[in-house]
Short mmCIF file of C-alpha atoms in Angstrom, two decimals:
data_model
loop_
_atom_site.label_atom_id
_atom_site.label_comp_id
_atom_site.label_asym_id
_atom_site.label_seq_id
_atom_site.Cartn_x
_atom_site.Cartn_y
_atom_site.Cartn_z
CA MET A 1 0.17 -0.22 0.53
CA LEU A 2 1.34 3.61 -1.38
CA ARG A 3 1.45 5.78 1.53
CA HIS A 4 -0.84 9.39 1.90
CA THR A 5 1.82 12.00 1.20
CA LEU A 6 -0.05 15.03 3.65
CA GLU A 7 1.13 18.43 3.10
CA ILE A 8 1.14 21.02 6.63
CA ALA A 9 0.21 24.83 5.35
CA SER A 10 2.72 26.36 7.83
CA ASN A 11 1.77 30.37 8.29
CA SER A 12 5.82 30.72 10.22
CA VAL A 13 8.73 29.06 10.38
CA ALA A 14 8.04 28.41 13.46
CA SER A 15 4.26 26.24 12.09
CA ALA A 16 6.47 24.68 9.68
CA LEU A 17 9.24 22.72 11.83
CA ALA A 18 6.29 21.81 14.01
CA ALA A 19 4.86 20.70 11.09
CA GLN A 20 7.74 18.35 10.53
CA GLN A 21 7.93 17.14 14.34
CA GLY A 22 5.01 15.62 14.20
CA GLY A 23 5.11 13.95 11.05
CA ALA A 24 4.05 15.95 7.68
CA ASP A 25 6.10 15.32 4.07
CA ARG A 26 5.96 18.88 2.74
CA ILE A 27 5.97 22.45 3.68
CA GLU A 28 3.80 25.17 1.62
CA LEU A 29 5.15 27.71 3.59
CA PHE A 30 3.04 31.13 2.86
CA ASP A 31 1.70 34.30 5.65
CA ASN A 32 -0.99 36.22 6.61
CA LEU A 33 -3.43 32.76 6.89
CA ALA A 34 -6.44 35.04 7.71
CA GLU A 35 -6.24 36.42 4.74
CA GLY A 36 -6.27 32.79 2.60
CA GLY A 37 -1.90 33.24 2.20
CA THR A 38 0.58 35.36 0.65
CA THR A 39 4.15 34.97 0.36
CA PRO A 40 6.42 35.18 2.51
CA SER A 41 9.52 37.01 3.78
CA HIS A 42 13.07 36.07 1.92
CA GLY A 43 13.60 35.64 5.96
CA SER A 44 11.54 33.30 6.48
CA ILE A 45 11.28 31.02 3.46
CA ALA A 46 16.04 31.60 4.21
CA VAL A 47 15.37 29.49 7.62
CA ALA A 48 12.51 27.38 6.73
CA ARG A 49 15.57 25.54 4.54
CA ASP A 50 17.90 25.89 5.97
CA ARG A 51 15.87 24.36 9.02
CA LEU A 52 13.51 22.03 7.19
CA GLN A 53 14.36 18.47 6.07
CA ILE A 54 11.05 17.79 4.04
CA PRO A 55 10.32 19.31 1.01
CA LEU A 56 9.53 23.44 0.59
CA PHE A 57 7.22 24.83 -0.84
CA VAL A 58 6.29 28.61 -0.97
CA LEU A 59 2.66 30.61 -2.16
CA ILE A 60 3.48 32.91 -4.69
CA ARG A 61 0.58 35.02 -4.49
CA PRO A 62 1.57 38.49 -3.99
CA ARG A 63 -1.30 40.17 -2.31
CA PRO A 64 -5.20 38.91 -0.74
CA GLY A 65 -8.44 39.26 -2.49
CA ASP A 66 -9.70 37.32 -5.84
CA PHE A 67 -6.64 35.96 -8.53
CA ARG A 68 -6.25 38.17 -11.56
CA TYR A 69 -3.15 39.66 -11.67
CA ASP A 70 -1.73 43.20 -13.37
CA ALA A 71 1.24 43.55 -14.60
CA LEU A 72 2.82 45.25 -11.56
CA GLU A 73 2.28 41.68 -9.75
CA THR A 74 3.00 39.79 -12.67
CA ASP A 75 6.67 41.47 -11.86
CA ILE A 76 6.18 40.67 -8.33
CA MET A 77 5.50 36.76 -8.48
CA LEU A 78 8.37 35.68 -11.01
CA ARG A 79 10.66 37.39 -8.89
CA ASP A 80 9.61 36.20 -5.59
CA ILE A 81 9.62 32.59 -7.44
CA ALA A 82 13.42 33.23 -9.09
CA GLN A 83 13.97 34.05 -4.83
CA CYS A 84 12.35 30.01 -3.81
CA ARG A 85 15.24 29.05 -6.39
CA GLN A 86 17.84 30.49 -5.27
CA LEU A 87 17.68 29.77 -1.77
CA GLY A 88 16.94 25.62 -2.78
CA CYS A 89 13.71 25.61 -2.15
CA GLU A 90 11.92 21.83 -4.30
CA GLY A 91 8.89 23.88 -5.47
CA VAL A 92 5.94 26.54 -5.46
CA VAL A 93 2.67 26.92 -5.00
CA ILE A 94 0.95 29.44 -8.65
CA GLY A 95 -2.00 30.03 -9.78
CA ALA A 96 -4.03 32.88 -11.32
CA LEU A 97 -7.20 33.11 -13.34
CA ASP A 98 -9.12 35.64 -15.92
CA ALA A 99 -11.76 37.80 -15.35
CA ASP A 100 -13.95 35.02 -16.59
CA GLY A 101 -13.53 32.77 -13.97
CA ASP A 102 -9.94 30.28 -16.58
CA ILE A 103 -7.42 29.04 -15.74
CA ASP A 104 -4.77 32.46 -16.95
CA THR A 105 -2.59 30.08 -19.06
CA ALA A 106 -0.39 33.06 -20.85
CA LEU A 107 -0.03 34.10 -17.24
CA CYS A 108 0.78 30.80 -15.44
CA ARG A 109 3.17 29.94 -18.84
CA GLU A 110 5.25 32.95 -18.12
CA LEU A 111 4.66 31.44 -13.54
CA VAL A 112 5.63 27.18 -14.98
CA ALA A 113 8.57 28.35 -16.73
CA ALA A 114 10.19 31.25 -13.88
CA ALA A 115 9.65 27.56 -11.86
CA GLY A 116 12.25 25.88 -13.90
CA PRO A 117 13.33 22.41 -12.33
CA LEU A 118 10.92 23.70 -9.00
CA GLY A 119 8.39 21.18 -8.06
CA VAL A 120 4.39 23.52 -8.72
CA THR A 121 0.88 23.23 -7.29
CA PHE A 122 -2.26 25.61 -9.09
CA HIS A 123 -2.61 26.67 -5.95
CA ARG A 124 -6.61 27.04 -4.77
CA ALA A 125 -7.00 29.52 -7.56
CA PHE A 126 -8.57 26.47 -8.68
CA ASP A 127 -11.20 26.59 -7.17
CA ALA A 128 -12.77 29.44 -7.86
CA ALA A 129 -13.16 29.13 -12.00
CA ARG A 130 -16.30 28.40 -13.36
CA ASP A 131 -15.38 25.56 -14.46
CA LEU A 132 -14.03 22.61 -12.73
CA PRO A 133 -12.82 20.14 -15.71
CA ALA A 134 -12.28 22.19 -17.99
CA ALA A 135 -9.63 24.53 -15.30
CA LEU A 136 -8.08 21.13 -14.72
CA GLU A 137 -7.10 20.23 -18.47
CA GLN A 138 -5.54 23.53 -18.20
CA VAL A 139 -3.78 23.20 -16.29
CA ILE A 140 -2.45 19.57 -16.65
CA ALA A 141 -1.34 21.17 -20.05
CA LEU A 142 1.56 24.18 -17.73
CA GLY A 143 2.89 20.86 -16.63
CA CYS A 144 1.94 21.71 -12.77
CA GLN A 145 2.37 18.41 -10.87
CA ARG A 146 -0.20 18.48 -8.75
CA VAL A 147 -3.84 20.87 -8.28
CA LEU A 148 -4.72 22.16 -4.47
CA SER A 149 -8.41 21.53 -4.22
CA SER A 150 -11.20 20.96 -2.17
CA GLY A 151 -14.17 20.50 -5.16
CA GLY A 152 -15.12 23.52 -5.87
CA LYS A 153 -16.93 23.76 -2.52
CA ALA A 154 -15.94 24.69 1.70
CA SER A 155 -14.49 22.58 1.99
CA ALA A 156 -12.86 19.04 0.71
CA GLU A 157 -15.64 17.05 2.99
CA ALA A 158 -18.29 18.47 0.53
CA GLY A 159 -16.88 18.43 -2.50
CA SER A 160 -16.09 15.28 -2.21
CA ALA A 161 -18.06 14.35 -5.10
CA MET A 162 -16.82 16.68 -7.36
CA LEU A 163 -12.84 15.86 -6.36
CA ALA A 164 -13.25 12.25 -7.04
CA GLN A 165 -14.17 12.97 -10.54
CA LEU A 166 -11.81 15.42 -10.68
CA VAL A 167 -9.13 11.95 -9.82
CA ALA A 168 -10.11 10.04 -11.84
CA GLN A 169 -10.36 12.25 -15.00
CA ALA A 170 -6.62 13.19 -14.15
CA GLY A 171 -5.74 9.66 -14.27
CA ASP A 172 -2.09 9.52 -13.57
CA ARG A 173 -0.94 13.01 -15.67
CA LEU A 174 -1.49 14.61 -12.18
CA SER A 175 -2.37 14.62 -8.99
CA VAL A 176 -4.92 16.42 -7.10
CA MET A 177 -4.60 16.84 -3.25
CA ALA A 178 -7.48 17.25 -1.24
CA GLY A 179 -7.49 20.37 1.34
CA ALA A 180 -10.19 22.21 3.36
CA GLY A 181 -11.74 22.24 6.62
CA ILE A 182 -9.39 18.41 7.31
CA GLY A 183 -8.57 17.11 10.64
CA PRO A 184 -7.77 14.30 12.04
CA GLY A 185 -11.39 13.15 12.65
CA ASN A 186 -11.51 13.08 8.81
CA VAL A 187 -9.08 12.18 6.98
CA ALA A 188 -9.52 8.56 6.78
CA ARG A 189 -12.69 8.84 5.27
CA ILE A 190 -12.01 12.16 3.50
CA ALA A 191 -9.16 9.58 0.71
CA THR A 192 -10.74 7.05 1.14
CA ALA A 193 -14.45 9.18 -0.61
CA THR A 194 -12.52 10.88 -2.76
CA GLY A 195 -8.97 8.75 -4.05
CA CYS A 196 -6.52 11.60 -3.10
CA ARG A 197 -3.34 9.98 -2.00
CA GLU A 198 -2.28 13.63 -1.28
CA LEU A 199 -3.68 15.27 1.93
CA HIS A 200 -3.40 19.23 3.00
CA ALA A 201 -4.37 20.81 5.88
CA SER A 202 -2.86 23.70 8.05
CA ALA A 203 -3.33 22.12 11.73
CA LYS A 204 -3.79 25.19 13.69
CA ALA A 205 -4.78 26.18 16.66
CA THR A 206 -4.35 28.87 19.16
CA ARG A 207 -0.43 30.25 21.01
CA VAL A 208 -2.02 32.23 23.25
CA SER A 209 -0.13 35.58 23.82
CA GLY A 210 3.01 35.19 26.62
CA MET A 211 1.88 39.03 27.30
CA ARG A 212 1.26 39.65 31.18
CA TYR A 213 1.04 42.96 29.78
CA ARG A 214 -1.88 43.99 27.40
CA ASN A 215 -3.12 47.35 26.49
CA ALA A 216 -7.11 47.63 26.63
CA ASP A 217 -7.81 50.52 24.70
CA LEU A 218 -5.30 48.75 21.20
CA ARG A 219 -8.28 47.32 19.28
CA GLY A 220 -7.91 45.02 16.93
CA LEU A 221 -4.80 44.22 18.90
CA ASP A 222 -4.89 40.35 18.90
CA ASN A 223 -1.31 39.38 21.18
CA ASP A 224 -2.57 35.80 20.69
CA ARG A 225 -2.25 33.83 17.22
CA THR A 226 -1.99 31.37 15.19
CA GLN A 227 0.18 28.02 14.68
CA THR A 228 0.66 24.36 13.05
CA ASP A 229 0.67 21.88 16.13
CA ALA A 230 2.26 19.64 16.36
CA ASN A 231 0.63 17.29 17.78
CA ILE A 232 -2.78 17.70 15.50
CA VAL A 233 0.66 17.75 12.81
CA ALA A 234 1.05 13.66 14.40
CA GLY A 235 -2.96 12.99 14.81
CA LEU A 236 -3.45 13.46 10.82
CA ARG A 237 -0.60 10.82 10.49
CA THR A 238 -1.88 8.50 12.82
CA ALA A 239 -5.52 8.54 10.78
CA LEU A 240 -4.04 8.04 7.37
CA ASP A 241 -1.39 5.48 8.22
CA GLY A 242 -4.20 3.63 10.10
CA PHE A 243 -6.49 2.63 7.24
CA VAL A 244 -6.13 0.42 4.15
CA SER A 245 -6.66 1.92 0.82
#
């Protein structure tokens, strides 16, 4: 039986290291979890690559919001990909749509070409496309190794039927990686229902701040933070390894 791949979405270097400790197979590193993720800093990428012993993929997304990008944002993404190559990352996570909800193949070709030898995952811009089966063929034609998807729904469990359809459609041409709303309690069920051999989760928990003094007048400033929890990752790993598919 082939082992399922567990990728952990990590919003910091500390999260990435916790994910590795818990048994993750691969890291997707990003910033700004609350806004859907953006590209992390040069320092975060460099330290993560220095400290991790598992593959590191970096999210290439210059801002929150939609996935339609202009020339300025394209320049930023191309430079961020070049930085990932220079720092020795194993892969990047990209995606872009046009105004009609189709894959922006011209822009994505530029991004894939810039990645060169790096692995390429197409991120959940895919789920915002108007026709997922058609979008899948476009992503495959781009040469991406995998696509991260919830089947176009709010969670991978809700989108299980579409994910299973996409897995069958892709065959061995590309890996469909299920993501969104995945935890130790449902990961095995989602893997079984969809046929996905790769699963993506954040395994996050709240880390309470150690600050004894907090200025109550600074509304909107939250001292606590969200971080990947090694125990949750270990629970995901155990659940995935504990069933036969």
